[in-house]
PDB file of C-alpha atoms in Angstrom:
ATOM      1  CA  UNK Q   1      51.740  24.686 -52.207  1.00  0.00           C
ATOM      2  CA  UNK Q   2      50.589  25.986 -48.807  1.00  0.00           C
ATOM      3  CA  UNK Q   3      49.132  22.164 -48.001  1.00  0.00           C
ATOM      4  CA  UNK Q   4      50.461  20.016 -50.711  1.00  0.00           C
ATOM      5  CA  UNK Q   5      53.292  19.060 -49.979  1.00  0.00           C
ATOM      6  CA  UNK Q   6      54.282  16.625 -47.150  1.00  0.00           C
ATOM      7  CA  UNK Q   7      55.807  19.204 -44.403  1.00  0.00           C
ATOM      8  CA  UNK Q   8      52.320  21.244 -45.003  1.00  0.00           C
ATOM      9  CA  UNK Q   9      49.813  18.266 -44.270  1.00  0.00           C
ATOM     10  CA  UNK Q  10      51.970  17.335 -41.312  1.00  0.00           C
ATOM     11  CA  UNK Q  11      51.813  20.314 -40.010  1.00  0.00           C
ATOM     12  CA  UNK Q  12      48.175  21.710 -40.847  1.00  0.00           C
ATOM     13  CA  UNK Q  13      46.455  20.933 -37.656  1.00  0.00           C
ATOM     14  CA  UNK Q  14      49.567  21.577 -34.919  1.00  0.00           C
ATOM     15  CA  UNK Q  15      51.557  23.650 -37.589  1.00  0.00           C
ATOM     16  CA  UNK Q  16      51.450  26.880 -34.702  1.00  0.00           C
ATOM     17  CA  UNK Q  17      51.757  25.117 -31.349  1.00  0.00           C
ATOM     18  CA  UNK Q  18      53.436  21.653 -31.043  1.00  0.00           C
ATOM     19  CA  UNK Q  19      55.607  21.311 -34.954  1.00  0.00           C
ATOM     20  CA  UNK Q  20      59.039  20.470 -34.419  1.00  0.00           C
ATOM     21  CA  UNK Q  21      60.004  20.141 -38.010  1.00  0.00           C
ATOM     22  CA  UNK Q  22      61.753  22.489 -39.651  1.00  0.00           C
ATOM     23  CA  UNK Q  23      59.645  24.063 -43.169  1.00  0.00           C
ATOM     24  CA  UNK Q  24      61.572  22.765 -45.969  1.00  0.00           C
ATOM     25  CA  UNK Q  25      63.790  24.896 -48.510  1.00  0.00           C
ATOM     26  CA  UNK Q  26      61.278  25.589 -50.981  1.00  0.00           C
ATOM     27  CA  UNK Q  27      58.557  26.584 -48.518  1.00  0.00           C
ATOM     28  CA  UNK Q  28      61.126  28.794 -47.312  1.00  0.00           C
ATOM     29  CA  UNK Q  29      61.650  30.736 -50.049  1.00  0.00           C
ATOM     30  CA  UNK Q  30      58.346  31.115 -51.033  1.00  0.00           C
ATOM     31  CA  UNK Q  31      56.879  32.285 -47.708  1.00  0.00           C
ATOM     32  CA  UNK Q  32      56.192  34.919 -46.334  1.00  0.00           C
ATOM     33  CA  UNK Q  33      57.673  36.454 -42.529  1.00  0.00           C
ATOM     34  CA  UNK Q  34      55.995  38.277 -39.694  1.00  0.00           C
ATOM     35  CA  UNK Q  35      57.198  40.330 -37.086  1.00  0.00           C
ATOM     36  CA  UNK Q  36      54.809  42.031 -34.482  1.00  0.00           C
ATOM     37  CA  UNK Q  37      55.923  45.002 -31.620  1.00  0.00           C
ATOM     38  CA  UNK Q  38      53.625  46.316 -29.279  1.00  0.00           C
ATOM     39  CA  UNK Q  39      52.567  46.153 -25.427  1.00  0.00           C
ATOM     40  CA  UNK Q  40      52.149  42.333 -23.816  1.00  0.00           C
ATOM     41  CA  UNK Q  41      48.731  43.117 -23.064  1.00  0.00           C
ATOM     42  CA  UNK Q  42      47.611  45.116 -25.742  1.00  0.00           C
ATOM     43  CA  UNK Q  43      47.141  45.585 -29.335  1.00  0.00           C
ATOM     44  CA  UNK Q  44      50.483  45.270 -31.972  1.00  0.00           C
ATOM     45  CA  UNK Q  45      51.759  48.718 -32.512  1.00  0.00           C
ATOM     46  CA  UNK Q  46      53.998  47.821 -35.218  1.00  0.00           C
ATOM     47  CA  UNK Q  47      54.231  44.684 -38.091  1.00  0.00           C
ATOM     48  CA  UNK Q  48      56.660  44.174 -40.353  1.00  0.00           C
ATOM     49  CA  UNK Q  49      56.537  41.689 -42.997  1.00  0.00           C
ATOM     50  CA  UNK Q  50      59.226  40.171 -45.547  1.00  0.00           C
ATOM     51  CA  UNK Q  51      57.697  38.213 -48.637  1.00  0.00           C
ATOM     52  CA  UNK Q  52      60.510  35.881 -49.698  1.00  0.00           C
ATOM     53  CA  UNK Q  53      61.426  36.046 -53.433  1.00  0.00           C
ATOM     54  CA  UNK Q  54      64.021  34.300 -55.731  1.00  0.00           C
ATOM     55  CA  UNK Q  55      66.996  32.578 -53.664  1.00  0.00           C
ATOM     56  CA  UNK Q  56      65.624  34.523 -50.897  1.00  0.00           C
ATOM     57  CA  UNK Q  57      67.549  37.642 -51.150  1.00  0.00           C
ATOM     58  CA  UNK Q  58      67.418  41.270 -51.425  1.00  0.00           C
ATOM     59  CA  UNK Q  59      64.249  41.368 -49.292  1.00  0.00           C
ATOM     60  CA  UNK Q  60      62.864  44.629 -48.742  1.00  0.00           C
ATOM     61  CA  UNK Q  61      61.217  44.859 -45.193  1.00  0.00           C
ATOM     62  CA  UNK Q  62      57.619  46.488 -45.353  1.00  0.00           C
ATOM     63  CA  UNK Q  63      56.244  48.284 -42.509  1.00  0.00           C
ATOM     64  CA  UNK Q  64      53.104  49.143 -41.043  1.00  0.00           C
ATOM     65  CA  UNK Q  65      51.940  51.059 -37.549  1.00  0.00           C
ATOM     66  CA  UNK Q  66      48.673  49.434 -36.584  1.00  0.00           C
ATOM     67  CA  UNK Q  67      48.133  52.291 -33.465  1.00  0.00           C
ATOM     68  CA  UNK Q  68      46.663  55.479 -34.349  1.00  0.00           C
ATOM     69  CA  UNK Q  69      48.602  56.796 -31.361  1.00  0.00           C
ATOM     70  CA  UNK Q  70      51.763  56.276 -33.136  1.00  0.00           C
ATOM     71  CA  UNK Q  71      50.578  58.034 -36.587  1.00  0.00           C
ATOM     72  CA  UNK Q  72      52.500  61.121 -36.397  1.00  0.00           C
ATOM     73  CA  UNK Q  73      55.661  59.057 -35.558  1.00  0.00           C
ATOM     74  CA  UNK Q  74      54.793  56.749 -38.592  1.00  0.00           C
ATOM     75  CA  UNK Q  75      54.456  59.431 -40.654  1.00  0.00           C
ATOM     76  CA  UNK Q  76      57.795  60.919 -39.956  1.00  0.00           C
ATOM     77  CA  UNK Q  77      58.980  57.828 -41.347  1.00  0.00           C
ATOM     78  CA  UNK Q  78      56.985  57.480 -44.245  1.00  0.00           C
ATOM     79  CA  UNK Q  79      55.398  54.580 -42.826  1.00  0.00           C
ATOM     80  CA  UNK Q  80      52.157  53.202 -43.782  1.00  0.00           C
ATOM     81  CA  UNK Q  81      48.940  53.607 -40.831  1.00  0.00           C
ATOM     82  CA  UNK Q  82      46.915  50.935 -41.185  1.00  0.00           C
ATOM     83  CA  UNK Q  83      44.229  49.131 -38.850  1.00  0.00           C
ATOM     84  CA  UNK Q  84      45.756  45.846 -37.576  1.00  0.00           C
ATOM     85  CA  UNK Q  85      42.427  43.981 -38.471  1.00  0.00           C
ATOM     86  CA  UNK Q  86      42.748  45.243 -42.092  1.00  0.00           C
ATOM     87  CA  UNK Q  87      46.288  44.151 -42.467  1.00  0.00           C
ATOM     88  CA  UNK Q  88      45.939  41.053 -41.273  1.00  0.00           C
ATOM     89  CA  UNK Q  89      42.929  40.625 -43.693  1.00  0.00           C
ATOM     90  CA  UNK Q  90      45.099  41.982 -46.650  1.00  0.00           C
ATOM     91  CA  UNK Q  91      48.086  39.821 -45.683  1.00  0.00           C
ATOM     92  CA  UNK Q  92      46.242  36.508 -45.339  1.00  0.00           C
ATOM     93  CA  UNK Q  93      44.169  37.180 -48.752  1.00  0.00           C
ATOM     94  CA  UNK Q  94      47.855  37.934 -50.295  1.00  0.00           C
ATOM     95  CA  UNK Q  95      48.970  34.731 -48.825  1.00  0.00           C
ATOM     96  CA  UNK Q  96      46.411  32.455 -50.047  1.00  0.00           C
ATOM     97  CA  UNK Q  97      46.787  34.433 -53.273  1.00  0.00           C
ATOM     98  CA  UNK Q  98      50.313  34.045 -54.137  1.00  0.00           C
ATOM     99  CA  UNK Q  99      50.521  30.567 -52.105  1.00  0.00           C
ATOM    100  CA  UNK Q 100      52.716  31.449 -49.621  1.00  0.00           C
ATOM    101  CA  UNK Q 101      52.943  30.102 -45.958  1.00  0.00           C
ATOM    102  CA  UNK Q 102      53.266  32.595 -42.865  1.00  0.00           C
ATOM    103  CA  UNK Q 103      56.265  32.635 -40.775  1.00  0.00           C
ATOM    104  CA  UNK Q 104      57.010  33.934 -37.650  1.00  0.00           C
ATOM    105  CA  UNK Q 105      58.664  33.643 -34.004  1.00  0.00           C
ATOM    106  CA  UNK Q 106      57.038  33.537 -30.580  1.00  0.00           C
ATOM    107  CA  UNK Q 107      54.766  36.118 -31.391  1.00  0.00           C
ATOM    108  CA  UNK Q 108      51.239  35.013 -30.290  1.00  0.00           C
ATOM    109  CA  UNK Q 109      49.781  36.368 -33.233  1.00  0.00           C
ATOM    110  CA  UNK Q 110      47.412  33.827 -33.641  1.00  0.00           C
ATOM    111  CA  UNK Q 111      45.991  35.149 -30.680  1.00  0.00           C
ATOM    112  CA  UNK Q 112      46.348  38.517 -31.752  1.00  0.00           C
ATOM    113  CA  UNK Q 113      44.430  38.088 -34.800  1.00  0.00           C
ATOM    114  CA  UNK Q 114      41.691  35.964 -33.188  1.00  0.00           C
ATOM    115  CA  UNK Q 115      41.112  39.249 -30.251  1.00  0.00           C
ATOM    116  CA  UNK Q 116      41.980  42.212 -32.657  1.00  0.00           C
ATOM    117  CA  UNK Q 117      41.037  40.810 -36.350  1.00  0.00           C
ATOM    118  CA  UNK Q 118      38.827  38.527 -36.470  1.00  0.00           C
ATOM    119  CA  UNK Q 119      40.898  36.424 -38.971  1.00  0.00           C
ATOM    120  CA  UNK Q 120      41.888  33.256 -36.988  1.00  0.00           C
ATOM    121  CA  UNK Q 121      40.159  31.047 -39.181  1.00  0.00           C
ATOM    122  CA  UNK Q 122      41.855  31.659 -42.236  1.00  0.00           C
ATOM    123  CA  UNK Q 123      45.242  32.926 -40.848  1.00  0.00           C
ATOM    124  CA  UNK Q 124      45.294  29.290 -38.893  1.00  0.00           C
ATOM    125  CA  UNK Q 125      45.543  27.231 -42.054  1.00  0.00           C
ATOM    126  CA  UNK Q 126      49.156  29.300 -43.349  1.00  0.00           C
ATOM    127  CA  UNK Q 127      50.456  30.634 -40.414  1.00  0.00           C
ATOM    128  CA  UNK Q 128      53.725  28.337 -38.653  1.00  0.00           C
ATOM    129  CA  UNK Q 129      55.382  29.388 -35.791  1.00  0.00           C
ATOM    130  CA  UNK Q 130      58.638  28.169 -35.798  1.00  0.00           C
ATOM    131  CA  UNK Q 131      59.983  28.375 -32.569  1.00  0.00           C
ATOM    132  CA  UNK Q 132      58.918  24.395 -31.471  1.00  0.00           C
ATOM    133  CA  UNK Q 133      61.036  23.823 -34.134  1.00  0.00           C
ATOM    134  CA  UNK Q 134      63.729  25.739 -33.257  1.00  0.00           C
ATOM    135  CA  UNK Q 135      63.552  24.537 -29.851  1.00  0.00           C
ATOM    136  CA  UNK Q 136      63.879  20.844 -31.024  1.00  0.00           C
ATOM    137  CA  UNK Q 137      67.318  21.942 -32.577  1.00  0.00           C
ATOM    138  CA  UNK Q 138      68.150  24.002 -30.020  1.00  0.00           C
ATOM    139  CA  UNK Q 139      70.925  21.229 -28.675  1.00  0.00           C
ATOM    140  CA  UNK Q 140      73.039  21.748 -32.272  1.00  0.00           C
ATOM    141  CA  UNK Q 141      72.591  25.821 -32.390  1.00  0.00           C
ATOM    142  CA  UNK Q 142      73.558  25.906 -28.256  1.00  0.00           C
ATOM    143  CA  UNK Q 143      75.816  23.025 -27.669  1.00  0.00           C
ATOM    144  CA  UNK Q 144      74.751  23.038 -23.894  1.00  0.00           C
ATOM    145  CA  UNK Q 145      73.816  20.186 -22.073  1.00  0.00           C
ATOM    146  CA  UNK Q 146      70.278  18.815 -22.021  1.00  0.00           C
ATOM    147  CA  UNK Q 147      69.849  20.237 -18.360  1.00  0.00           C
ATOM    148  CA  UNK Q 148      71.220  23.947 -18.689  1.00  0.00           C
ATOM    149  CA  UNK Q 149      69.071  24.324 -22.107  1.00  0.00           C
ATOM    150  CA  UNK Q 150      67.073  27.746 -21.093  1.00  0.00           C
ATOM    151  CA  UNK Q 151      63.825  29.311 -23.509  1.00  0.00           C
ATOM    152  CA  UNK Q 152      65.940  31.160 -26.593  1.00  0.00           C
ATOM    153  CA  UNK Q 153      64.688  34.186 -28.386  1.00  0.00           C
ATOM    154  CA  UNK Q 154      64.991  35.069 -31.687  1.00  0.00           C
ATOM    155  CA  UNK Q 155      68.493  36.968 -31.116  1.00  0.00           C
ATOM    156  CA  UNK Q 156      70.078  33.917 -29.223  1.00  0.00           C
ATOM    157  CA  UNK Q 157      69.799  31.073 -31.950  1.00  0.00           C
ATOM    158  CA  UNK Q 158      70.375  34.105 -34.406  1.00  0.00           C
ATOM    159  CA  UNK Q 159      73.815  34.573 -32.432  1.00  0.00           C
ATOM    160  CA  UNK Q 160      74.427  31.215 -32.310  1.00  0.00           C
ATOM    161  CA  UNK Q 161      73.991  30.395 -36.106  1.00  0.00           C
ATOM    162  CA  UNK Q 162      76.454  33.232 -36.678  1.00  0.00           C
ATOM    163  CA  UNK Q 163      73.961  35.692 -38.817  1.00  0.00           C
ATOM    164  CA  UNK Q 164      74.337  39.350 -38.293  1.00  0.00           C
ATOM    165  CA  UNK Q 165      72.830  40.874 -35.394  1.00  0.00           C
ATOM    166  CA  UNK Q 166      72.881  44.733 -33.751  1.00  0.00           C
ATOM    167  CA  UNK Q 167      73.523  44.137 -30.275  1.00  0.00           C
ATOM    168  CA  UNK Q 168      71.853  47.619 -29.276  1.00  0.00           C
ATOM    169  CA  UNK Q 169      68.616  46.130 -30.772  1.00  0.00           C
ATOM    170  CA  UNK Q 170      67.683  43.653 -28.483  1.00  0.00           C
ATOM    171  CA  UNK Q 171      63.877  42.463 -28.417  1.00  0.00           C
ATOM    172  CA  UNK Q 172      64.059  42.624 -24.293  1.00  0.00           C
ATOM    173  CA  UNK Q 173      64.034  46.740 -24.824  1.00  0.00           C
ATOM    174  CA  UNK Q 174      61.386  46.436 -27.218  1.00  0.00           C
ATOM    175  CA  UNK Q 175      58.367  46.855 -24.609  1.00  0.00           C
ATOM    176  CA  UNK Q 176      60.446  50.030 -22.311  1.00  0.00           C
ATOM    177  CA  UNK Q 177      60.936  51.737 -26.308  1.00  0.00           C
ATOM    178  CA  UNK Q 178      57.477  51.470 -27.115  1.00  0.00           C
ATOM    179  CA  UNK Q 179      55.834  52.716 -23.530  1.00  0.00           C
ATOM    180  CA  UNK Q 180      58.887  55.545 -23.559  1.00  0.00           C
ATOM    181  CA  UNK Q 181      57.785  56.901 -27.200  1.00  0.00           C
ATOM    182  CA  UNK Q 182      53.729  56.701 -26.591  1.00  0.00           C
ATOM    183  CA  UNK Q 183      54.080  58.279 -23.153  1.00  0.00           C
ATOM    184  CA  UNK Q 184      56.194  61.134 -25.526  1.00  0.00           C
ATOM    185  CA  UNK Q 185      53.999  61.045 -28.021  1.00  0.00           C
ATOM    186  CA  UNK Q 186      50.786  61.819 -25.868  1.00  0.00           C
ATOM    187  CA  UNK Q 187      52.603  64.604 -23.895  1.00  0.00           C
ATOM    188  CA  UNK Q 188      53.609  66.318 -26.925  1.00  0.00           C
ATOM    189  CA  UNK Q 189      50.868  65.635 -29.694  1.00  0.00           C
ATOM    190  CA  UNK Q 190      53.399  66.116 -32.312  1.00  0.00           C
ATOM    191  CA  UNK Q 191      56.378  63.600 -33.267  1.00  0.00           C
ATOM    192  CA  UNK Q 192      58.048  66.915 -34.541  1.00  0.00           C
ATOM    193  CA  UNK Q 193      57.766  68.030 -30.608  1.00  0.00           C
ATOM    194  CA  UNK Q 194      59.039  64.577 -28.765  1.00  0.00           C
ATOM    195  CA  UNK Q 195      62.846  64.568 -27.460  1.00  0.00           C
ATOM    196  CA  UNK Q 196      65.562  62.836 -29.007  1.00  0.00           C
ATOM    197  CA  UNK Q 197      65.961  59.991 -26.995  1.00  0.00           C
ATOM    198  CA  UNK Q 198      61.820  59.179 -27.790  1.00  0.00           C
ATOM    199  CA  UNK Q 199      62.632  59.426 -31.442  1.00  0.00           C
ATOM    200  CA  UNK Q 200      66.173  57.483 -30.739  1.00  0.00           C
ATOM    201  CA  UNK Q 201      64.238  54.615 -29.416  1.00  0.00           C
ATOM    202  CA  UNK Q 202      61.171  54.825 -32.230  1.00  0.00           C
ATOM    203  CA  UNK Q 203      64.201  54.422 -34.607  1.00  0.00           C
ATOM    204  CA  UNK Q 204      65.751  51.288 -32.969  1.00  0.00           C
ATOM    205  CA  UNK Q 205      62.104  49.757 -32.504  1.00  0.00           C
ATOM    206  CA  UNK Q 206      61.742  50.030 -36.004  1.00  0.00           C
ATOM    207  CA  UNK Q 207      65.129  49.203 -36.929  1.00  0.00           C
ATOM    208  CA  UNK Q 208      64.802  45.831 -34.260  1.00  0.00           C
ATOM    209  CA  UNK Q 209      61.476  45.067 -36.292  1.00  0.00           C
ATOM    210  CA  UNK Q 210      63.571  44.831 -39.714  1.00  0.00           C
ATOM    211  CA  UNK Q 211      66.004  43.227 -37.922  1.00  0.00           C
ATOM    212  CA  UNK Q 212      63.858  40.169 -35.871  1.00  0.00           C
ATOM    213  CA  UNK Q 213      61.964  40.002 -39.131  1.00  0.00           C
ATOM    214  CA  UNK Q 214      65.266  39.397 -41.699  1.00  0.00           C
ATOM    215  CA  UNK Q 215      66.868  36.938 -39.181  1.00  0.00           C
ATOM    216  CA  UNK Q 216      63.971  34.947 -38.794  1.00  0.00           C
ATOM    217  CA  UNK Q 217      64.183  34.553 -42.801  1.00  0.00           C
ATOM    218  CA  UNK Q 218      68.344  34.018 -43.131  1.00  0.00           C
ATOM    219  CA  UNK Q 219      67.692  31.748 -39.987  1.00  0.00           C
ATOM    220  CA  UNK Q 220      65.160  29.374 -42.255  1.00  0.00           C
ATOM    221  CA  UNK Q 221      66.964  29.450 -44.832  1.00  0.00           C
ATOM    222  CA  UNK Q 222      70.182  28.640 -43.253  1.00  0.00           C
ATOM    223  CA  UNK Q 223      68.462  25.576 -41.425  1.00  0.00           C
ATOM    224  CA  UNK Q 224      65.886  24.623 -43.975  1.00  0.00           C
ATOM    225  CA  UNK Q 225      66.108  21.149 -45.136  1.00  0.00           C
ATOM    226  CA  UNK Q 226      66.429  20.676 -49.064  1.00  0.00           C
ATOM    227  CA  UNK Q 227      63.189  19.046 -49.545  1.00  0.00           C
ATOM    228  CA  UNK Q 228      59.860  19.735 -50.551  1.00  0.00           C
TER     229      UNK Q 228
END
């Protein structure tokens, strides 16, 4: 399935930059979603992933801290260390495997994997960023006029479609949490050691990676068009 059907061969040379069509129900279901955290400059910290199973519910977020630095806080939460070139290996391997398509938001992990992993080549022919797409409906999910349209995240067209969102977990905090708990981390050496508002904000960092990661899924599936 991952370039049989129509959508797919549309969208396998352009499918991360320039597609403005929506993946289709079935691809939807089947696919699998991608979240990445860490510094704009710097390697992802944390990934979680979502692999999309009957009807597309009662998905189970999986985890993963990719930084070393962040091990003893991973392991507090009985999180999974992994190295982010590994992961990405394991994930596009499971992909092709299992014929699934990769789905994710604004994340430049294309890039990521191309400076980090060294998997751009096969990662390219599965992976779909769907914010083009997103940004072509963006008149229905806002309503505003063509000339007050701004550049959406993830939370605003997850407000707008009316899906459940924390409003303490917003992705703009996502960077401060991250610097706030490393800078903790480093002082300390010990997650046990850190002060409660470092481990506060490693809980909502984790919390807004389950959370940017399960919208982007009800999002598709609310918006995905019947077809296949």
């Amino acid at each position: 399935f991952l370039l049989s059907c129509p959508w797919a061969m549309e969208n396998r040379d352009n499918s991360t930059e320039t597609s403005a069509i929506l993946p289709p129900l079935q691809a939807v279901e089947e696919g699998m979603f991608i979240d990445i955290k860490g510094p704009r400059d710097g390697a992802p910290v944390l990934v979680t992933c979502i692999a999309g199973g009957e009807g597309g519910t009662d998905l189970v977020p999986e985890q993963t801290v990719t930084d070393t630095a962040f091990a003893d806080a991973a392991l507090a939460k009985d999180l999974r260390v992994q190295a982010f070139g590994d992961l990405m290996e394991d994930l596009v391997e499971r992909c092709y495997d299992e014929g699934r398509r990769l789905f994710t938001f604004d994340t430049d992990l294309l890039d990521h994997a191309r400076r980090h992993a060294h998997t751009g080549g096969g990662l390219v022919e599965i992976l779909t960023d769907v914010k083009p797409a997103l940004r072509h409906r963006q008149a229905q999910l806002t309503k505003q006029p063509r000339g007050k349209r701004g550049d959406l995240g993830l939370s605003d067209y997850l407000r707008h479609a009316g899906l459940p969102l924390a409003p303490h977990l917003g992705s703009k905090q996502g960077a401060q949490r991250l610097r706030y708990v490393r800078q903790q981390l480093l002082k300390h050496n010990a997650y046990a050691s850190i002060t409660g508002t470092a481990k506060a904000k490693w809980t909502k960092l984790l919390r807004q990676g389950e959370q940017d990661c399960l919208g982007l899924q009800r999002l598709l599936m609310a918006l995905a068009p019947i077809h296949g």
